Coordinates of C-alpha atoms in Angstrom, one line a residue:
M24 CA 2.6 237.0 270.7
S25 CA 1.9 239.5 268.3
H26 CA 4.1 241.6 265.9
E27 CA 3.5 245.5 265.4
H28 CA 3.1 246.4 261.7
V29 CA 5.7 249.6 261.2
S30 CA 4.5 252.2 258.4
N31 CA 7.2 253.1 256.6
T32 CA 5.5 255.4 254.6
K33 CA 7.3 258.6 255.7
R34 CA 10.8 256.9 255.7
I35 CA 9.3 256.3 251.8
W36 CA 8.6 259.9 251.0
T37 CA 12.3 260.9 252.6
V38 CA 13.5 259.2 250.4
F39 CA 11.4 259.8 247.9
G40 CA 12.3 263.9 248.3
I41 CA 15.9 262.9 248.5
L42 CA 16.2 261.4 245.0
S43 CA 13.5 264.0 243.9
V44 CA 15.5 267.1 245.3
I45 CA 18.6 265.3 243.5
T46 CA 17.1 264.8 239.8
I47 CA 15.8 268.9 240.1
V48 CA 18.7 269.2 240.8
E49 CA 20.4 267.4 238.0
V50 CA 17.9 268.9 235.5
I51 CA 18.7 272.2 236.0
F52 CA 22.5 272.0 235.6
G53 CA 21.5 270.2 232.4
I54 CA 19.1 273.0 231.4
I55 CA 21.4 276.0 232.4
K56 CA 24.5 274.7 232.2
P57 CA 27.4 276.8 233.9
E58 CA 29.5 277.7 232.2
S59 CA 32.3 277.3 234.9
L60 CA 31.4 273.6 235.3
H61 CA 30.9 273.5 231.4
M62 CA 33.8 274.5 229.7
T63 CA 35.8 273.1 232.4
N64 CA 38.1 269.9 232.4
F65 CA 39.3 267.3 234.2
L66 CA 40.9 263.9 233.3
G67 CA 38.7 264.6 229.8
L68 CA 35.7 265.5 231.2
N69 CA 33.9 268.6 231.6
L70 CA 33.2 268.9 235.3
L71 CA 28.9 269.2 234.5
N72 CA 30.1 265.4 233.8
W73 CA 31.7 265.0 236.4
L74 CA 29.0 266.2 238.8
F75 CA 26.1 264.3 236.5
I76 CA 28.2 260.9 237.4
I77 CA 28.7 262.1 241.0
L78 CA 24.5 262.8 241.4
T79 CA 23.7 259.7 239.7
L80 CA 26.1 256.9 242.1
V81 CA 24.9 259.4 244.5
K82 CA 21.3 258.1 243.4
A83 CA 21.9 255.0 243.0
Y84 CA 23.8 254.5 246.8
Y85 CA 21.2 256.0 248.7
I86 CA 18.2 252.9 246.9
V87 CA 20.8 251.0 247.4
Y88 CA 20.5 251.3 251.4
A89 CA 17.3 252.2 251.3
F90 CA 15.3 249.9 249.5
M91 CA 17.6 246.8 249.8
H92 CA 17.8 248.0 253.4
M93 CA 21.1 247.7 253.6
E94 CA 20.9 250.5 256.8
G95 CA 19.9 247.9 258.9
E96 CA 22.8 245.7 258.0
K97 CA 26.0 245.1 259.4
A98 CA 28.5 247.5 258.0
V99 CA 30.9 244.1 256.9
L100 CA 27.5 243.0 254.7
R101 CA 26.9 246.8 253.7
N102 CA 30.7 246.7 252.7
S103 CA 30.5 243.9 250.8
V104 CA 27.7 244.5 248.9
I105 CA 28.5 247.9 248.6
W106 CA 32.7 248.2 246.9
P107 CA 32.2 246.1 244.4
L108 CA 29.5 247.9 242.8
I109 CA 32.0 251.0 243.4
F110 CA 34.9 248.9 241.9
L111 CA 32.7 247.8 239.1
V112 CA 31.3 251.5 238.5
V113 CA 34.8 252.8 238.3
Y114 CA 36.6 250.3 235.8
L115 CA 33.4 251.6 233.4
L116 CA 34.4 254.5 233.7
F117 CA 37.8 254.0 233.5
I118 CA 37.2 251.7 230.1
L119 CA 34.7 254.9 228.8
L120 CA 37.4 258.0 228.9
T121 CA 40.2 255.1 227.3
E122 CA 38.8 253.9 225.0
A123 CA 35.9 257.7 223.6
H124 CA 39.8 259.2 223.9
Y125 CA 41.0 256.1 221.1
I126 CA 38.1 256.4 219.0
F127 CA 38.0 260.2 219.3
G128 CA 41.7 260.3 218.3
V129 CA 41.6 257.9 215.3
F130 CA 38.3 259.4 213.7
K131 CA 40.9 263.4 214.2
D132 CA 44.4 262.0 213.2
S133 CA 42.6 259.6 210.1
T134 CA 40.2 259.8 206.5
I135 CA 37.7 258.5 208.0
K136 CA 34.9 261.0 208.3
W137 CA 32.6 261.4 211.6
N138 CA 29.3 260.1 209.3
F139 CA 26.9 258.8 212.3

């Protein structure tokens, strides 16, 4: 009773290709900075920053999905790992945007100077 070893080389190259394409898209948008995305604000950030956040979250999800072998697990286990992660990221983004807006307001309206 022997188990045959299955090579995951094709799967690894597929994951590498998908993550590379997403990273290349991020780099291209970072270099080009399209005016329509860079100068349009939505919820305190420009659309280009939102695009970077979304693409980074897609990469993080795919890394967890592929390299933590979540694709073979039941939906309940997958959701118990992914949903708290999504909640934490959204919560941290909320704190980041709220505090950044407050600090910007303090420096803009007071005598404290931007010396950093």
